[in-house]
Each structure stands twice: as C-alpha cells, then as structure tokens.
mmCIF file of C-alpha atoms and ligand atoms in Angstrom:
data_model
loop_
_atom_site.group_PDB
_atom_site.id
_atom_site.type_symbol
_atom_site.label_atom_id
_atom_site.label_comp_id
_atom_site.label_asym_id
_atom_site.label_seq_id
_atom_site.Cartn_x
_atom_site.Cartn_y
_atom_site.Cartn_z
ATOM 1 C CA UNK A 93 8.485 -4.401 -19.974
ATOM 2 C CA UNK A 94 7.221 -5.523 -16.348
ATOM 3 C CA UNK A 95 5.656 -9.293 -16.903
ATOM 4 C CA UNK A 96 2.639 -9.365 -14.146
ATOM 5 C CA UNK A 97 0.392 -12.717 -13.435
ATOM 6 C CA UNK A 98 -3.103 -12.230 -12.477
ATOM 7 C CA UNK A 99 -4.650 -14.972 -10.077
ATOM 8 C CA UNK A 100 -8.487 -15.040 -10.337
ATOM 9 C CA UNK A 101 -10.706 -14.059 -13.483
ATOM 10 C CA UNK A 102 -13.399 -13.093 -11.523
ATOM 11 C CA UNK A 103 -14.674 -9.175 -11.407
ATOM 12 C CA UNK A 104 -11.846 -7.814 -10.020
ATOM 13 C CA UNK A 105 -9.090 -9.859 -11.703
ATOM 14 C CA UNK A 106 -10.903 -9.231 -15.840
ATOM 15 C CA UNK A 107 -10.897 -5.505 -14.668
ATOM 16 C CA UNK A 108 -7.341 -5.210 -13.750
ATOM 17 C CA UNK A 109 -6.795 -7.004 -17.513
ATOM 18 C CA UNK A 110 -8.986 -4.245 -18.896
ATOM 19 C CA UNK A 111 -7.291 -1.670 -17.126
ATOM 20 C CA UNK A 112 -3.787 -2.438 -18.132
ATOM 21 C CA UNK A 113 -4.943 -2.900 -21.719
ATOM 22 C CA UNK A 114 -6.809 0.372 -21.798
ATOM 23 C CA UNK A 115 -4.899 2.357 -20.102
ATOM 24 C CA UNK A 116 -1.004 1.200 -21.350
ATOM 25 C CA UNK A 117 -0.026 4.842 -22.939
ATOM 26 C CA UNK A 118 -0.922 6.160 -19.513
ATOM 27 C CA UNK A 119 0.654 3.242 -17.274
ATOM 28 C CA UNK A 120 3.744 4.088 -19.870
ATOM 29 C CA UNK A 121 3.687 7.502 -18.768
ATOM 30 C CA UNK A 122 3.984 7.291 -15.217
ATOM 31 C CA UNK A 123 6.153 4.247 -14.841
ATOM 32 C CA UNK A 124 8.615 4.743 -18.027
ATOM 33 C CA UNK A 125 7.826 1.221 -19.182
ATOM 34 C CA UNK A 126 4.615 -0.886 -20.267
ATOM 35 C CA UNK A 127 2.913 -3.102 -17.999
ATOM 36 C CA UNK A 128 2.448 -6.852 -19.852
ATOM 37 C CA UNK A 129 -0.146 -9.526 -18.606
ATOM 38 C CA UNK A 130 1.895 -12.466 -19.020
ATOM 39 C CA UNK A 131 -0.536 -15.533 -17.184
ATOM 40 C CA UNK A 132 -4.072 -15.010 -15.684
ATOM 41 C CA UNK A 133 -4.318 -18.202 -13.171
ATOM 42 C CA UNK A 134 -8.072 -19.203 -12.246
ATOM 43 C CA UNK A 135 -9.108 -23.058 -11.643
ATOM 44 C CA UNK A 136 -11.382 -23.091 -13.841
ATOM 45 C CA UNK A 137 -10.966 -24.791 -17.002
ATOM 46 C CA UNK A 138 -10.868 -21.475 -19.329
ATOM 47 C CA UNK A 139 -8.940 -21.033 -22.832
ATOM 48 C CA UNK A 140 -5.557 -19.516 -22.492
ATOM 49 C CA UNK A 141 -5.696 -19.567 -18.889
ATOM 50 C CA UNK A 142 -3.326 -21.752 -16.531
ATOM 51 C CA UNK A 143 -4.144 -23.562 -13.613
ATOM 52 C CA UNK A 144 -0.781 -24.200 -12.152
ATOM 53 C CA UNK A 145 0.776 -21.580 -9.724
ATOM 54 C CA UNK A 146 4.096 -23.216 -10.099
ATOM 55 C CA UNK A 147 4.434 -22.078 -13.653
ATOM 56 C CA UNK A 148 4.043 -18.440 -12.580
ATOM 57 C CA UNK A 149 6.735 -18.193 -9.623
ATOM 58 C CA UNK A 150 8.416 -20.312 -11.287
ATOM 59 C CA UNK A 151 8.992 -17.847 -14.507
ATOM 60 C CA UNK A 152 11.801 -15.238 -13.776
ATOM 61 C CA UNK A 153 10.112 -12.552 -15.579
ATOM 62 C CA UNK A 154 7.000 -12.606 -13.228
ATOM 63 C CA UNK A 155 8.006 -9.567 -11.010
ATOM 64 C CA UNK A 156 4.248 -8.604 -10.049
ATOM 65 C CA UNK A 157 1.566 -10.942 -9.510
ATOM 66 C CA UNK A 158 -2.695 -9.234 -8.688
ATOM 67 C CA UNK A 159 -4.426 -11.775 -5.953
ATOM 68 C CA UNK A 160 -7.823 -10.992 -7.190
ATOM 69 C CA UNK A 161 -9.642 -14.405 -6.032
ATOM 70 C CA UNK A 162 -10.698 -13.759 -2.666
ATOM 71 C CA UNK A 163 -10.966 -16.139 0.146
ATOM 72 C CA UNK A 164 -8.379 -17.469 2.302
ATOM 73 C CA UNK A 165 -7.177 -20.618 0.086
ATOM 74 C CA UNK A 166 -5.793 -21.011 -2.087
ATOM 75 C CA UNK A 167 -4.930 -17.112 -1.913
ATOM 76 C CA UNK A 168 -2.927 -17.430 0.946
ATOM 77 C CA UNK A 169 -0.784 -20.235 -0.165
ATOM 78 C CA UNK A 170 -0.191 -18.614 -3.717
ATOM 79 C CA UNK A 171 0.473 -15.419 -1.515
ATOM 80 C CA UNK A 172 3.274 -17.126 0.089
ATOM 81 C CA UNK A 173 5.230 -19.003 -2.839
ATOM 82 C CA UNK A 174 5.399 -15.668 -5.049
ATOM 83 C CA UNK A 175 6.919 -13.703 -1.977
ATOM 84 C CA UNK A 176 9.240 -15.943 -0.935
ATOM 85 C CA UNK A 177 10.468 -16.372 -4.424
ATOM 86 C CA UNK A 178 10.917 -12.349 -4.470
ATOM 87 C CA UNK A 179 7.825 -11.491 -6.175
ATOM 88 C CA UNK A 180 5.540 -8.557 -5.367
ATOM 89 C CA UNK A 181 1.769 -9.224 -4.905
ATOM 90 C CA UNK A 182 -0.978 -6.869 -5.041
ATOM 91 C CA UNK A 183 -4.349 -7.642 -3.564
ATOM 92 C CA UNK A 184 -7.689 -6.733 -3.342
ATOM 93 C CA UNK A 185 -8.394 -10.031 -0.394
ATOM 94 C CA UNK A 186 -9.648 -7.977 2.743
ATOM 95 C CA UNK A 187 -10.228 -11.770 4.094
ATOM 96 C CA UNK A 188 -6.355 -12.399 3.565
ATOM 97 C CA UNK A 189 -5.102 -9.100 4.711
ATOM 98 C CA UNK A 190 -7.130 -8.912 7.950
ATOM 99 C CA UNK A 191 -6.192 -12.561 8.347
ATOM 100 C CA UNK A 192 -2.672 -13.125 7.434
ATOM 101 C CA UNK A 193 -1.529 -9.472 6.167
ATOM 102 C CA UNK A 194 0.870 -9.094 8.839
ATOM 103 C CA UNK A 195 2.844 -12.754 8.216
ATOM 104 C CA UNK A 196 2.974 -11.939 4.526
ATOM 105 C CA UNK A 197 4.242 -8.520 4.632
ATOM 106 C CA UNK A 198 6.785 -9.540 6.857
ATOM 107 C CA UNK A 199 7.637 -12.426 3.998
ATOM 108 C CA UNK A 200 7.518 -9.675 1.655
ATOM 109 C CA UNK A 201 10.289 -7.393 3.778
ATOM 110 C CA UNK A 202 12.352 -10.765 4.382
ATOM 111 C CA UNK A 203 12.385 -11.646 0.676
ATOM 112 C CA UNK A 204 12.898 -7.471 -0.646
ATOM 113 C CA UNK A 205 9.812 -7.318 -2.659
ATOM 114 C CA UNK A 206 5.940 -6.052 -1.630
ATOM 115 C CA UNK A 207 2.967 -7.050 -0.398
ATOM 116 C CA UNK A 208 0.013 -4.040 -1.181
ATOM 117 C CA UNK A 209 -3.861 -3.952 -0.247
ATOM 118 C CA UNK A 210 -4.938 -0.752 -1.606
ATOM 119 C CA UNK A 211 -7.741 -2.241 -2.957
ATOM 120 C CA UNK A 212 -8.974 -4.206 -0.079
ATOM 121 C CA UNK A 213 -10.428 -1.204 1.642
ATOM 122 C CA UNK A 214 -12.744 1.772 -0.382
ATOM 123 C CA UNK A 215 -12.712 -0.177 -3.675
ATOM 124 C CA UNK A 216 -10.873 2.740 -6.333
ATOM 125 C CA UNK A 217 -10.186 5.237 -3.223
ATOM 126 C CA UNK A 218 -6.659 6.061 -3.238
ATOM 127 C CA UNK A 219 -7.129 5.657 0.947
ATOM 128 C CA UNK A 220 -4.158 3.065 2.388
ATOM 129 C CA UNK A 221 -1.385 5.354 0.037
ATOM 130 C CA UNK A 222 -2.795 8.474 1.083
ATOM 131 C CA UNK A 223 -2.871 6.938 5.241
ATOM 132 C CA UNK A 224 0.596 5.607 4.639
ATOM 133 C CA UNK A 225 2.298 8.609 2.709
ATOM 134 C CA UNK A 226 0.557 11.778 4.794
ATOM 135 C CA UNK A 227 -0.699 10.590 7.559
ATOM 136 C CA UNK A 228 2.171 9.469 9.546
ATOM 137 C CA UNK A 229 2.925 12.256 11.429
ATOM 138 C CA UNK A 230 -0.588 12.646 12.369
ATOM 139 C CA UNK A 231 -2.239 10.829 15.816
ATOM 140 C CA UNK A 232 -5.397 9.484 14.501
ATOM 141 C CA UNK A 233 -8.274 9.973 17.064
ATOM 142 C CA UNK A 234 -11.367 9.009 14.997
ATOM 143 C CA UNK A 235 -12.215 7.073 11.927
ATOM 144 C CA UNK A 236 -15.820 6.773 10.409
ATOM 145 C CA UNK A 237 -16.244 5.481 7.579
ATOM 146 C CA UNK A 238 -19.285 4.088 4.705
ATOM 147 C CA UNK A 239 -16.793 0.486 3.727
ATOM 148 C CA UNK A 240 -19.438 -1.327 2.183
ATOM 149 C CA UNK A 241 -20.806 -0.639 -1.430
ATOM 150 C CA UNK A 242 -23.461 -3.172 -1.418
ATOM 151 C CA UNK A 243 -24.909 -2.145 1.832
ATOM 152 C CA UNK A 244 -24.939 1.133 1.167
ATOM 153 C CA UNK A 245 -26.595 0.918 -2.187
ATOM 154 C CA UNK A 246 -29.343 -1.150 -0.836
ATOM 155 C CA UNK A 247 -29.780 1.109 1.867
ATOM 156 C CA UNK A 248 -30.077 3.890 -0.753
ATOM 157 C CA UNK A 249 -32.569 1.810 -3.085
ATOM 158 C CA UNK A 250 -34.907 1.051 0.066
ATOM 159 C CA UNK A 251 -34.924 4.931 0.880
ATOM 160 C CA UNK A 252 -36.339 5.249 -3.121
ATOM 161 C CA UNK A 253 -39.118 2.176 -2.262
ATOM 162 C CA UNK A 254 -37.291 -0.839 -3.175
ATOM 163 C CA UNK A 255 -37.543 -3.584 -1.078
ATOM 164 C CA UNK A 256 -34.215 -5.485 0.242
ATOM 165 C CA UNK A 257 -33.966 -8.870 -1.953
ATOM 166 C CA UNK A 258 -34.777 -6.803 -4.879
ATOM 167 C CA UNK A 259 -31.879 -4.186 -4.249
ATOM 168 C CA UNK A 260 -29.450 -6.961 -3.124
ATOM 169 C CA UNK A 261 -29.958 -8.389 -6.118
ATOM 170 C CA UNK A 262 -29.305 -5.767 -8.584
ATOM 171 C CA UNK A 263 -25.828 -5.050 -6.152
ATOM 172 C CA UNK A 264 -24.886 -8.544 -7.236
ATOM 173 C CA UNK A 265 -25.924 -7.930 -10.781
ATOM 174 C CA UNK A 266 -23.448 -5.018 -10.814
ATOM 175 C CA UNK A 267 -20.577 -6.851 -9.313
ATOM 176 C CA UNK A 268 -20.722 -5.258 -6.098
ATOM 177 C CA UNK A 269 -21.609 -7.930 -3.410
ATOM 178 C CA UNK A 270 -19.028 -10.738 -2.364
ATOM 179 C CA UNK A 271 -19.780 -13.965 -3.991
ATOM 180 C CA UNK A 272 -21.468 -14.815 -0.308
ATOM 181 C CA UNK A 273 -23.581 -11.478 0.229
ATOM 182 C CA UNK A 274 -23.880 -12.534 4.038
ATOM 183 C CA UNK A 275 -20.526 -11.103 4.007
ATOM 184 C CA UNK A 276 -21.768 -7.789 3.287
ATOM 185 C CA UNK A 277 -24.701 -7.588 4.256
ATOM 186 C CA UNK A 278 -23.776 -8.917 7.979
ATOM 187 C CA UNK A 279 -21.527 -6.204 8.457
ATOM 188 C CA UNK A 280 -18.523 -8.497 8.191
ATOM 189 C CA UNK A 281 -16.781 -6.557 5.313
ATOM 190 C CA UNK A 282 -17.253 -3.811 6.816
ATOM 191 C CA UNK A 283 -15.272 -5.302 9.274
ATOM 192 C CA UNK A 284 -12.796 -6.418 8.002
ATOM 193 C CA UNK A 285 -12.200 -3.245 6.129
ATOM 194 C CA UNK A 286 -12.131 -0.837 9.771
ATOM 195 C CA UNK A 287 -9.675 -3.283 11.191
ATOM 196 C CA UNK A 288 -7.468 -2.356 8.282
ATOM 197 C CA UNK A 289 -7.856 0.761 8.628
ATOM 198 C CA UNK A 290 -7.689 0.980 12.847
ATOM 199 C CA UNK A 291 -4.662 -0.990 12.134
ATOM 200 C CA UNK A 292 -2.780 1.566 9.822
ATOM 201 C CA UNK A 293 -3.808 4.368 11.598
ATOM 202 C CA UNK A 294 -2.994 3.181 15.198
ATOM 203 C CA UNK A 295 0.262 0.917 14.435
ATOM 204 C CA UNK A 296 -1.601 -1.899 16.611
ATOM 205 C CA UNK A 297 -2.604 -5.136 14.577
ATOM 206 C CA UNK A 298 -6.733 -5.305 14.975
ATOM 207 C CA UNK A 299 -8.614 -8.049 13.478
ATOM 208 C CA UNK A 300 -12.082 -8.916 12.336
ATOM 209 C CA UNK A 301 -13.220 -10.999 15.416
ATOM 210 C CA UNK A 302 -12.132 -7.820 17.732
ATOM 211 C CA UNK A 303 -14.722 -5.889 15.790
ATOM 212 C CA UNK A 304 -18.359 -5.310 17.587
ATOM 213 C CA UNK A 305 -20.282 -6.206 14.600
ATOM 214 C CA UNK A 306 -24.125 -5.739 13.068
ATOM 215 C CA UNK A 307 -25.397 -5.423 9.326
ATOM 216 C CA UNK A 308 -28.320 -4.410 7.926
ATOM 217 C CA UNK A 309 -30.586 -7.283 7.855
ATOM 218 C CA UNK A 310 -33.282 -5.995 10.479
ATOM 219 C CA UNK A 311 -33.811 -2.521 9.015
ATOM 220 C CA UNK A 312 -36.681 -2.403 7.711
ATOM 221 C CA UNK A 313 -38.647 0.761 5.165
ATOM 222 C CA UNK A 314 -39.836 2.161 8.170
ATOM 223 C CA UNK A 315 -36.596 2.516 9.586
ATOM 224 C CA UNK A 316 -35.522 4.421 6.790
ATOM 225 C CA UNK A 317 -38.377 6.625 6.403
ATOM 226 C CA UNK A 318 -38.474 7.339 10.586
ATOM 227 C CA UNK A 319 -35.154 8.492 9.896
ATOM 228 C CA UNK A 320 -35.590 10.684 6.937
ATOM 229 C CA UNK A 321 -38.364 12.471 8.801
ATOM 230 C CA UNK A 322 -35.649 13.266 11.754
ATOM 231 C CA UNK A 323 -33.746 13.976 8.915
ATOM 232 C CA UNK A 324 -31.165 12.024 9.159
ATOM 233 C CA UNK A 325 -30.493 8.815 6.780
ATOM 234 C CA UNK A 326 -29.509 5.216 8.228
ATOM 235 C CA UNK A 327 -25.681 3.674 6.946
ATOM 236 C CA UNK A 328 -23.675 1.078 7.694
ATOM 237 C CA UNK A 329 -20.407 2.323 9.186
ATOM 238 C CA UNK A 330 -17.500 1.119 10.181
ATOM 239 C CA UNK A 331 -16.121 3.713 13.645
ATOM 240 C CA UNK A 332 -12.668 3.413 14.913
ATOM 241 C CA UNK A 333 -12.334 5.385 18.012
ATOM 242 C CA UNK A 334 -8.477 6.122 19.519
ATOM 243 C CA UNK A 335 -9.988 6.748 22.896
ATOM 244 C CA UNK A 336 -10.857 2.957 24.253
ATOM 245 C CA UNK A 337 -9.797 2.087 21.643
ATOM 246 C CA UNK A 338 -12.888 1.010 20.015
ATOM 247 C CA UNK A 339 -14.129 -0.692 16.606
ATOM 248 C CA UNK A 340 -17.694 -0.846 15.889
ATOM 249 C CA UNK A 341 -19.316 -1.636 12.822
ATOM 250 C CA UNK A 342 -23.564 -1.190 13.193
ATOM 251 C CA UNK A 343 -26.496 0.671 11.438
ATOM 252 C CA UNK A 344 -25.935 4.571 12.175
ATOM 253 C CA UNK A 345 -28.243 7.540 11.913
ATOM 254 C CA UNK A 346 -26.745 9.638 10.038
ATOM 255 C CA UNK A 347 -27.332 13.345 10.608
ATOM 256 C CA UNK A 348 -27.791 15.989 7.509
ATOM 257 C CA UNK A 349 -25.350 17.880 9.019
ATOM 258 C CA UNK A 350 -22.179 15.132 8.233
ATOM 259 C CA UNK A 351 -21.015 14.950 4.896
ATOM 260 C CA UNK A 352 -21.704 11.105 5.135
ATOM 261 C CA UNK A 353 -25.327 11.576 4.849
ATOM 262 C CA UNK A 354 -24.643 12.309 0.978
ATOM 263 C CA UNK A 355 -22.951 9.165 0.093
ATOM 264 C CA UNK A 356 -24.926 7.432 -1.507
ATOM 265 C CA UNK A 357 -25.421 4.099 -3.902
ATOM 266 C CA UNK A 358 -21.933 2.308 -4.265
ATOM 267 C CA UNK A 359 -19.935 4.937 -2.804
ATOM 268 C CA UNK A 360 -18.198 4.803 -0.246
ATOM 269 C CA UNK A 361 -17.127 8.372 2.051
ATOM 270 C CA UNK A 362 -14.450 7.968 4.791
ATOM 271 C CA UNK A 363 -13.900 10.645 7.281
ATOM 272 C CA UNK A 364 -10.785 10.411 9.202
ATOM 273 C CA UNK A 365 -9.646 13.086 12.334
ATOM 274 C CA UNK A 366 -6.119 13.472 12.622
ATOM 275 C CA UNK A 367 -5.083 15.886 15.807
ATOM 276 C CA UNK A 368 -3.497 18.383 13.279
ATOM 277 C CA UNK A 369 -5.371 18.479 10.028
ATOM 278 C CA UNK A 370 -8.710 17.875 11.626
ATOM 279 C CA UNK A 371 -11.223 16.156 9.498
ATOM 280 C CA UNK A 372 -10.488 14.846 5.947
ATOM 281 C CA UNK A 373 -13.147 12.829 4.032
ATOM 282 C CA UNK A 374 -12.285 10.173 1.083
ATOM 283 C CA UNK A 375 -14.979 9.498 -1.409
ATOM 284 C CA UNK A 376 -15.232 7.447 -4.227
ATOM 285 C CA UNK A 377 -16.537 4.461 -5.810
ATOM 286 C CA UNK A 378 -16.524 1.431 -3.164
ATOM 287 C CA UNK A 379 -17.318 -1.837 -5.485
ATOM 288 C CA UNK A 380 -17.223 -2.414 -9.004
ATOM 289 C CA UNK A 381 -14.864 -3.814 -11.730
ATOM 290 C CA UNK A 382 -12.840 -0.964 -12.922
ATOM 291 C CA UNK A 383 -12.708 1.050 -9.933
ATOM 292 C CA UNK A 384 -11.228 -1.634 -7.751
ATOM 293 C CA UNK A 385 -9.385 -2.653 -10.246
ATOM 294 C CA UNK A 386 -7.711 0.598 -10.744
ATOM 295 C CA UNK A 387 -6.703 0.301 -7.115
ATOM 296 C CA UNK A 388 -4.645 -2.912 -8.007
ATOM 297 C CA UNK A 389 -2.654 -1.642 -10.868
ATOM 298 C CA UNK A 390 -1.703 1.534 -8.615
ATOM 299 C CA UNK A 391 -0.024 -1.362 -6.506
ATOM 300 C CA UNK A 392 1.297 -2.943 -9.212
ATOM 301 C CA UNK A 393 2.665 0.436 -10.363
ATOM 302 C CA UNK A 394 4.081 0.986 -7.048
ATOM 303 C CA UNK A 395 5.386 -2.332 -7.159
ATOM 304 C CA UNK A 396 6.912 -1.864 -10.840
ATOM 305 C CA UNK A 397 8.587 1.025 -9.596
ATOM 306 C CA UNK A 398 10.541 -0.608 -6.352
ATOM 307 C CA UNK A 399 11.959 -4.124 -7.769
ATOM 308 C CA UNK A 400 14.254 -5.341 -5.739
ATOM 309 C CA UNK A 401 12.938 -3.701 -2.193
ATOM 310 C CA UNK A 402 10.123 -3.536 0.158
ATOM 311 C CA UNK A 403 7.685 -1.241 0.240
ATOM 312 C CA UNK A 404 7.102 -0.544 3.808
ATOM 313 C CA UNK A 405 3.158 -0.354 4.713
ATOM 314 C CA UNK A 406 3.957 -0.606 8.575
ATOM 315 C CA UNK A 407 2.065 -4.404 8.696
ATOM 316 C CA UNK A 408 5.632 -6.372 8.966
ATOM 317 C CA UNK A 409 6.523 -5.131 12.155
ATOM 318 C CA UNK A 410 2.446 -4.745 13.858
ATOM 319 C CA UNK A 411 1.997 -5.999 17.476
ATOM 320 C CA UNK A 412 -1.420 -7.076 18.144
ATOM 321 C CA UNK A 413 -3.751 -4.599 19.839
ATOM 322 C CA UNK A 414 -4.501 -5.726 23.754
ATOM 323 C CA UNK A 415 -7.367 -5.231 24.400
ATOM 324 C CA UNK A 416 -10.862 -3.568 22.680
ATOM 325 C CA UNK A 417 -13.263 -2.051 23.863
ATOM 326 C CA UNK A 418 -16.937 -3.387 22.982
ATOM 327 C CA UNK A 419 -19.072 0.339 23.754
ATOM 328 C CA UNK A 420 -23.034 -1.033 24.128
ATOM 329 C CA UNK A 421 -26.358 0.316 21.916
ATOM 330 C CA UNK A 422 -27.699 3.206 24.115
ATOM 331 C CA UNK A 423 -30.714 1.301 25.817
ATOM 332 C CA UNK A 424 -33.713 1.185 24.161
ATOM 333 C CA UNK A 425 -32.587 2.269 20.710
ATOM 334 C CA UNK A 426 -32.374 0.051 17.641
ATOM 335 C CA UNK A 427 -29.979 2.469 15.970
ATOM 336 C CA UNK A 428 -26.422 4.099 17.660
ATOM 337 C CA UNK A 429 -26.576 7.627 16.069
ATOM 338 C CA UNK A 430 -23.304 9.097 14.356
ATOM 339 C CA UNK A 431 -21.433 11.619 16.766
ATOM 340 C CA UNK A 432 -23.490 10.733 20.007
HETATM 341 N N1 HSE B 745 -18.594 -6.426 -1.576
HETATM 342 C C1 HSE B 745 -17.741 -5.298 -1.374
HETATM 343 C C2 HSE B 745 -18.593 -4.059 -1.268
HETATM 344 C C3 HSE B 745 -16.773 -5.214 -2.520
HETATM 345 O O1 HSE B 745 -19.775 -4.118 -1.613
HETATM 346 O O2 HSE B 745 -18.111 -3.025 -0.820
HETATM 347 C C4 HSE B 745 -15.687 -4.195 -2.362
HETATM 348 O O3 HSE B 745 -14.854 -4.496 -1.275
#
C-alpha cells in the first residue's frame, strides 16, 4: 500500500480523492499495489481533516504527498519540508513551478525522491510526460498552444451571444477559473503555463515576467464576429518561438485552416513543431476537477513507482534563459494573427 497526503481540499485536491477512490482496481493494475489517502491537509477547520504539515512529513509511511492549494505560500514551504524529508510531491501549482520549480526539483534530486507538474500545464493532457519521454531528441522550433480553459470557454460562449461576465461566471461555476479570475483572464496563466513549456522544450529556465503578456479583457462581440466573417476565430494563446527566442501570450486570429480553430469550450489544443516529427497537436480537457486531477495521480503513480530515486524532469539542473525577445503587435492591428 503507498500512503499519499493531499494538501488542499479545494477542486483539484477532492478530485484527486475521487479519483483514487474510483479508480483503485485500475491504479492496482498499473502500479501492482493500491494507492491509500492517508491525510488531506487544508486550513480550514473541516472534519477529519488536519491542519498541521508536521504530522504528514513527519509520518514515515507518507511517500507521496498532491500540492493541490495553489499560490505561493504556504505551498512552497510545505513543498520544501516533504522533499527534504525524502518525500515525492506532485503538483498542479503553475504559480510554484514557474516560480520556484527549479529550487525544488533540485531538492527533490538532492534528497532521491520527485518533484512532478504534469498537471500544472493542459489540465488532464498527458503533455510534460509525453515532452519529457519523446521529445528529447527532438529540437523544438515552435510551440502554440490554447493553455487557458476559462478563456477559451468564454471566448467560445461570446461567439454563441453571451456576454463576458455572464460566461466568466458560469467558468467559475464549473471549477475552471483560478480563485482570482484576473489570473486567467489577464493572460497570466497562460503565462505561466508557456514558460513551462518554453522551458522543457528549450532546456533554458523562462519565467512568467519574461513573457510578453495580454488577455482577453478588451475583446469585445464584435471582435469575435469580425473574425468569424474572415473566418477565422479569436483565442488566447500562449507562442513559444526557438528563433529569438520568443514567448508571447495575446489574443490570436485563428485561421480555419489550423486545427486550433476547433478547440473549443474548456479544451485546451497544443501544437508543438519538433525539426523531425513536424507538427504534433495535444488536446484535451484544460480545467476541471477530474481531469486535472487525473493528471496528479499519473504523478503520483510515477512517483509510487520510483521510491527511493529522482525522477529526472530536466528542471534541477536549468540555467536561466538570457535574454527574450519581446516581437511588437503589427501596427495598427488590435489582434497578432496565428502563423503571420
Ligand atoms: N484556471 C485554469 C484554466 C485552470 O482555466 O485553464 C487550469 O490550469
């Protein structure tokens, strides 16, 4: 039996509960042993829940712990104690990865266990496993990539006549948005998330605040339907370029002719050009409970399966990138379009 903790019953955290308990004969299956929620950790006051971190890396049997709360404290702190006492932790934190994810995976290597974000980027995408395990050998030239759930399914709802506030709020409603929406809808989860992924692809540590960054706050209806009529559809993407190097995250017209003018609602579609296998394209649910939660117990599976060493995602040993490059709107346009 592998004893996990989970810290945070928010969305993500109660999902990664439900998963494990709904989906034991299969977790069985693939790791040869179950998967046992030993302590959720959340500080609120809730029934059967502890408050005190100390009593989780403190317990021996705690070999996984799931950092589903978000933010930078007390996630990072928590972070730190359970890797330094050997334990593995699995996060969905985008804030914390793009923040501290290089310190704490080096922790991780220097204390043998792992420190995992698949969840932090494309909600239930299998994405960092599949950039880590086959795209190694490949030099990256181009990512572009829908990041955002919320934003794109109030961009969709507008296209259908709903007006922003009204879409926003059903995205919170659903679980999607970040428990500040300015965070998606500013573009600055989007961010985040294409600084992960310039990072992985590129070996060169970029952050957030390196990011040229606009949301989706001054597009209005009309926008959307001048687009449509040019047929192309507006979306909030996140564009790594190799050649600069460049990360942008901005309002795109999106022509009919990519496959990213099809993603739609709370899904998220990432296209990524490697020089040998050309273009592949990830799709999949963004935001939402289960999905992202079924990103974290892969981790924690991973995890399970490598006690004792470090799983090597290539962030313990990043140099920061030197310099990025900040490519301008064409004049005169409110909108960059995708592939200009
Ligand atoms: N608020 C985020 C989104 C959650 O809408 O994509 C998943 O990272």
């Amino acid at each position: 039996m592998i004893n996990v903790a989970i810290l945070g019953l928010g969305t993500v955290g109660g999902g990664v509960a439900e998963v494990i308990e709904k989906n034991q004969n299969e977790i069985r299956k693939t790791l040869g042993d179950n998967i046992h929620v030993k302590y959720i950790l959340d500080i609120r006051d809730i029934p059967g829940v502890v408050n005190d971190i100390n009593i989780i890396v403190n317990d021996p049997d705690i070999k996984v712990v799931c950092e589903t709360m978000g933010g930078k404290e007390p996630a990072y702190t928590y972070t730190h104690l359970a890797l330094e006492r050997g334990i593995s932790v699995c996060t969905s934190n985008k804030e914390l990865v793009d923040a501290h994810g290089v310190e704490l995976s080096a922790i991780a290597r220097e204390h043998n266990c792992s420190y995992l974000f698949e969840a932090s980027v494309g909600g239930g995408i299998p994405l960092l496993r599949t950039i880590r395990e086959a795209f190694g050998h490949e030099r990256v030239s181009r990512i572009a990539g829908i990041l955002n759930g919320t934003c794109n399914y109030i961009l969709t709802n507008m296209k259908a006549g709903k007006d922003f506030d009204s879409a926003l709020k059903e995205a919170q409603e659903k679980g999607f948005a970040e428990r500040n929406p300015a965070a998606d809808v500013e573009g600055h989860d989007t961010a985040r998330k294409i600084a992960i992924l310039a990072s992985l692809v590129s070996g060169k540590k970029f952050s957030y605040e390196q990011v040229s960054c606009e949301g989706i706050t001054s597009i209005t209806q009309q926008d959307i339907a001048d687009a449509e009529s040019n047929g192309m559809a507006i979306k909030l993407l996140g564009v790594y370029e190799a050649d600069g190097p460049s990360v942008v995250v901005a309002p795109y017209l999106v022509p009919k002719s990519s496959p990213l003018y099809a993603v739609n609602d709370v899904f998220n579609g990432i296209m990524i050009s490697g020089n040998m296998v050309n273009d592949v394209m990830f799709y999949g649910r963004g935001a939402g409970k289960l999905p992202t939660a079924s990103a974290v117990v892969s981790d924690v599976i991973e995890c399970a399966k490598n006690i004792g060493h470090n799983i090597h995602t290539g962030f313990s040993d990043i140099q920061p990138v030197q310099s990025v490059n900040a490519p301008s709107k064409p004049e005169g346009r409110k909108l960059r379009v995708l592939g200009e």
